[in-house]
Short mmCIF file of C-alpha atoms in Angstrom, two decimals:
data_model
loop_
_atom_site.label_atom_id
_atom_site.label_comp_id
_atom_site.label_asym_id
_atom_site.label_seq_id
_atom_site.Cartn_x
_atom_site.Cartn_y
_atom_site.Cartn_z
CA MET D 1 -8.76 -23.03 12.98
CA THR D 2 -5.84 -24.40 11.24
CA PRO D 3 -2.88 -22.05 11.05
CA THR D 4 -1.94 -20.47 8.06
CA ASP D 5 1.44 -22.24 6.73
CA LEU D 6 3.78 -19.41 5.60
CA THR D 7 6.92 -21.40 6.36
CA HIS D 8 8.23 -21.03 2.72
CA ILE D 9 8.11 -17.48 3.46
CA ASP D 10 11.28 -15.10 3.94
CA THR D 11 10.60 -11.93 2.48
CA TRP D 12 7.40 -9.89 3.61
CA LEU D 13 6.22 -7.44 1.53
CA PHE D 14 3.74 -4.88 2.77
CA ASP D 15 1.44 -1.93 1.36
CA LEU D 16 1.43 0.68 3.65
CA ASP D 17 -1.88 2.70 3.77
CA ASN D 18 -5.07 0.84 5.15
CA THR D 19 -2.87 -2.25 5.22
CA LEU D 20 -0.65 -1.77 8.44
CA TYR D 21 -3.10 0.39 9.94
CA PRO D 22 -6.67 -0.17 10.23
CA ALA D 23 -9.14 1.67 7.35
CA GLU D 24 -11.45 2.19 9.71
CA SER D 25 -9.15 5.05 11.35
CA GLY D 26 -10.58 7.46 8.46
CA PHE D 27 -6.87 8.77 8.07
CA MET D 28 -6.92 8.29 4.34
CA SER D 29 -10.21 10.54 4.03
CA GLY D 30 -8.03 13.46 4.89
CA ILE D 31 -5.50 12.55 1.82
CA GLU D 32 -8.77 12.01 -0.23
CA GLN D 33 -10.03 15.37 0.87
CA ARG D 34 -7.04 17.45 0.15
CA MET D 35 -6.30 15.32 -3.56
CA THR D 36 -9.90 16.54 -4.46
CA ALA D 37 -9.18 20.24 -3.70
CA TYR D 38 -5.95 19.67 -5.39
CA VAL D 39 -7.75 18.21 -8.69
CA MET D 40 -10.32 21.52 -8.36
CA ARG D 41 -7.54 23.87 -8.58
CA VAL D 42 -5.76 22.13 -11.07
CA THR D 43 -8.67 21.76 -13.45
CA GLY D 44 -11.01 24.40 -12.34
CA LEU D 45 -13.83 21.83 -12.00
CA PRO D 46 -16.29 22.05 -9.18
CA ARG D 47 -15.85 19.56 -6.57
CA GLU D 48 -18.12 16.79 -7.41
CA ASP D 49 -16.82 16.56 -11.15
CA ALA D 50 -12.97 16.81 -9.48
CA TYR D 51 -13.83 14.21 -7.22
CA ARG D 52 -15.26 11.82 -9.84
CA LEU D 53 -11.98 12.75 -12.44
CA GLN D 54 -9.72 11.66 -9.32
CA LYS D 55 -11.41 8.33 -8.99
CA GLN D 56 -11.61 8.18 -12.83
CA TYR D 57 -7.59 8.65 -12.86
CA LEU D 58 -7.44 5.75 -10.07
CA ALA D 59 -9.27 3.47 -12.03
CA ASP D 60 -7.51 4.29 -15.44
CA HIS D 61 -3.90 4.48 -14.44
CA GLY D 62 -3.71 2.63 -10.75
CA LEU D 63 -3.20 6.16 -9.32
CA THR D 64 -4.67 9.53 -9.32
CA LEU D 65 -1.22 11.20 -9.56
CA ILE D 66 -0.36 9.36 -12.88
CA GLY D 67 -3.38 10.88 -14.34
CA MET D 68 -2.63 14.23 -13.29
CA MET D 69 0.77 13.71 -14.71
CA ARG D 70 -0.25 12.57 -18.18
CA HIS D 71 -3.13 14.97 -18.72
CA HIS D 72 -2.48 17.89 -16.60
CA GLY D 73 1.74 18.13 -16.58
CA VAL D 74 1.52 18.35 -12.48
CA ASP D 75 4.94 17.91 -10.54
CA PRO D 76 4.73 15.00 -8.57
CA LEU D 77 6.78 16.25 -5.66
CA GLU D 78 4.43 19.47 -5.65
CA PHE D 79 1.60 16.74 -5.44
CA HIS D 80 3.10 14.75 -2.75
CA ALA D 81 4.01 17.92 -0.57
CA LEU D 82 0.21 18.43 -0.26
CA PHE D 83 0.25 15.47 2.13
CA HIS D 84 3.50 16.13 4.20
CA ASP D 85 2.08 17.97 6.94
CA LEU D 86 -1.19 15.80 7.19
CA SER D 87 -2.05 15.22 11.02
CA LEU D 88 -1.35 11.57 12.01
CA GLU D 89 -3.99 12.02 15.00
CA ALA D 90 -6.18 9.18 13.45
CA LEU D 91 -3.35 6.65 13.49
CA ALA D 92 -2.57 4.66 16.62
CA GLN D 93 0.15 2.29 17.81
CA ASP D 94 -0.88 -1.08 17.92
CA PRO D 95 1.79 -3.58 20.17
CA GLU D 96 -0.07 -6.28 18.70
CA MET D 97 0.93 -5.39 15.05
CA LEU D 98 4.47 -4.40 16.41
CA ALA D 99 4.90 -8.00 18.08
CA ALA D 100 3.33 -9.69 15.15
CA ILE D 101 5.90 -8.11 12.41
CA ALA D 102 8.48 -8.52 14.68
CA ARG D 103 8.56 -12.33 14.66
CA LEU D 104 8.67 -12.55 11.08
CA PRO D 105 12.12 -14.27 9.98
CA GLY D 106 14.02 -12.77 7.06
CA ARG D 107 13.44 -9.54 5.01
CA ARG D 108 10.67 -7.11 5.74
CA LEU D 109 9.88 -4.37 3.10
CA ILE D 110 7.49 -1.62 2.46
CA PHE D 111 5.89 -1.77 -1.16
CA THR D 112 3.99 1.34 -1.44
CA ASN D 113 2.09 3.87 -4.29
CA ALA D 114 2.93 6.73 -1.67
CA ASP D 115 6.33 9.01 -1.67
CA ASP D 116 8.95 8.29 0.39
CA VAL D 117 8.19 11.36 2.74
CA HIS D 118 4.73 9.84 3.76
CA ALA D 119 5.52 6.40 4.51
CA GLU D 120 8.57 7.28 6.76
CA ARG D 121 6.30 9.73 8.37
CA VAL D 122 3.56 7.11 8.85
CA LEU D 123 6.02 4.52 9.95
CA ALA D 124 7.33 6.53 12.54
CA HIS D 125 4.33 7.95 13.86
CA LEU D 126 3.25 3.73 14.04
CA GLY D 127 6.38 2.87 15.70
CA LEU D 128 7.28 0.65 12.89
CA SER D 129 10.28 2.51 11.11
CA GLY D 130 13.02 -0.03 12.35
CA LEU D 131 11.12 -3.47 11.50
CA PHE D 132 11.68 -2.83 7.81
CA GLU D 133 14.52 -3.06 5.71
CA ASP D 134 13.31 -0.49 3.02
CA VAL D 135 10.69 1.60 1.74
CA PHE D 136 10.19 0.84 -2.37
CA HIS D 137 8.10 3.97 -3.26
CA ILE D 138 6.21 5.48 -6.00
CA GLY D 139 9.43 7.24 -6.93
CA SER D 140 11.72 3.68 -6.49
CA ALA D 141 9.54 2.62 -9.57
CA GLY D 142 9.93 5.61 -11.74
CA TYR D 143 6.48 6.96 -11.13
CA THR D 144 5.19 3.46 -12.20
CA PRO D 145 2.34 2.40 -9.75
CA LYS D 146 0.93 -0.65 -8.24
CA PRO D 147 -0.76 -2.72 -10.00
CA GLU D 148 1.43 -2.02 -13.08
CA ARG D 149 3.73 -5.34 -13.15
CA ALA D 150 6.81 -3.14 -14.32
CA ALA D 151 6.58 -1.87 -10.35
CA PHE D 152 6.69 -5.45 -9.19
CA GLU D 153 9.49 -6.62 -11.63
CA ALA D 154 11.06 -3.07 -10.48
CA MET D 155 10.94 -4.05 -7.04
CA ASN D 156 12.04 -7.82 -7.24
CA ALA D 157 14.89 -6.66 -9.26
CA ALA D 158 16.00 -3.82 -6.85
CA HIS D 159 15.95 -6.28 -4.04
CA GLY D 160 16.64 -9.38 -5.53
CA ILE D 161 13.47 -10.71 -4.36
CA ALA D 162 12.34 -14.71 -5.19
CA PRO D 163 8.79 -14.54 -5.79
CA ALA D 164 8.30 -17.98 -4.61
CA SER D 165 9.38 -17.02 -1.27
CA ALA D 166 7.32 -13.96 -0.94
CA ALA D 167 4.36 -12.68 0.45
CA PHE D 168 2.31 -9.64 -0.24
CA PHE D 169 -0.07 -8.17 2.25
CA GLU D 170 -2.57 -5.29 0.65
CA ASP D 171 -5.87 -3.57 0.92
CA SER D 172 -6.31 -3.18 -2.68
CA GLU D 173 -7.30 -6.35 -4.38
CA ARG D 174 -6.38 -5.79 -7.72
CA ASN D 175 -2.98 -4.61 -6.49
CA LEU D 176 -2.42 -8.51 -5.76
CA ALA D 177 -3.30 -9.99 -9.11
CA PRO D 178 0.32 -9.06 -10.46
CA ALA D 179 1.68 -10.51 -7.67
CA ALA D 180 -0.07 -14.01 -7.84
CA ASP D 181 0.91 -13.88 -11.23
CA LEU D 182 4.69 -13.67 -10.65
CA GLY D 183 4.36 -16.42 -8.01
CA MET D 184 4.22 -14.36 -4.92
CA THR D 185 1.65 -15.53 -1.91
CA THR D 186 -0.93 -12.60 -1.80
CA VAL D 187 -2.62 -11.50 1.31
CA LEU D 188 -5.66 -9.32 1.07
CA VAL D 189 -6.28 -7.07 4.16
CA GLY D 190 -9.25 -4.88 5.56
CA PRO D 191 -12.73 -5.23 6.34
CA HIS D 192 -14.24 -6.36 2.55
CA ALA D 193 -11.14 -9.05 2.77
CA ALA D 194 -13.86 -11.63 3.38
CA ALA D 195 -16.15 -10.88 0.42
CA SER D 196 -13.32 -11.38 -2.15
CA THR D 197 -13.80 -14.47 -4.44
CA ALA D 198 -10.58 -13.47 -6.71
CA PRO D 199 -8.58 -16.65 -7.61
CA PHE D 200 -5.26 -14.50 -7.07
CA VAL D 201 -6.17 -13.81 -3.57
CA HIS D 202 -4.64 -16.74 -1.51
CA HIS D 203 -5.29 -15.55 1.74
CA ARG D 204 -7.90 -12.90 3.34
CA THR D 205 -8.14 -11.13 6.68
CA HIS D 206 -9.95 -8.26 8.32
CA LYS D 207 -7.15 -7.44 10.60
CA LEU D 208 -3.44 -8.15 9.87
CA ALA D 209 -2.03 -8.62 13.47
CA PRO D 210 -3.91 -11.39 14.24
CA PHE D 211 -3.01 -13.25 11.14
CA LEU D 212 0.15 -12.60 11.38
CA ALA D 213 0.26 -13.36 15.11
CA GLY D 214 -1.28 -17.00 14.01
CA ALA D 215 0.64 -18.09 10.94
CA GLN D 216 3.37 -21.02 10.99
CA VAL D 217 6.55 -19.32 10.16
CA LYS D 218 9.99 -20.56 9.79
CA GLU D 219 11.75 -20.85 13.14
CA ALA D 220 14.61 -18.64 13.54
CA ALA D 221 18.12 -19.60 12.45
#
């Protein structure tokens, strides 16, 4: 197989959850359960209806939180605090991932719809904290989430990113559309990546570490 040519990339953008660790870990199910319980508490809906509303807000607003803020006056800090003591036991450090990210030349950034506390907890647990220049989180974007184009424009402005030399790695297909539209190289990650036929997805991989390890990148100066 011919290695993927990423020699034009000098800025590496990574989503966090289900991208820097495998979706198969099941970690996100714990987040979903707490989120559903919170929606039940705020709305008074039974579990099934609360879960349905949670997913509807995700579809409509890019993030359940945004729907809860706009329609129920939820405080985002209170919402995010739900997950700050969540067990990280399901997540394991991956030496192959550490080595693959460490070899990438240029800047490495996290671009996540989570908040800063969650991102920092997960990165530290995975042993990845020292490999990234910054975390651009939902608060950094003024609570404008991916896949809204404004979130990408805010990140690009904050870090002086030239999209043509940036790659974005993400497990959510629709979050890659604005990245491609801006001129970034897009990589869909996860167990469903191979089935994607979206024209804005440039590369697809089930597992991130082998993809990064096998890609052609710029030689260090």
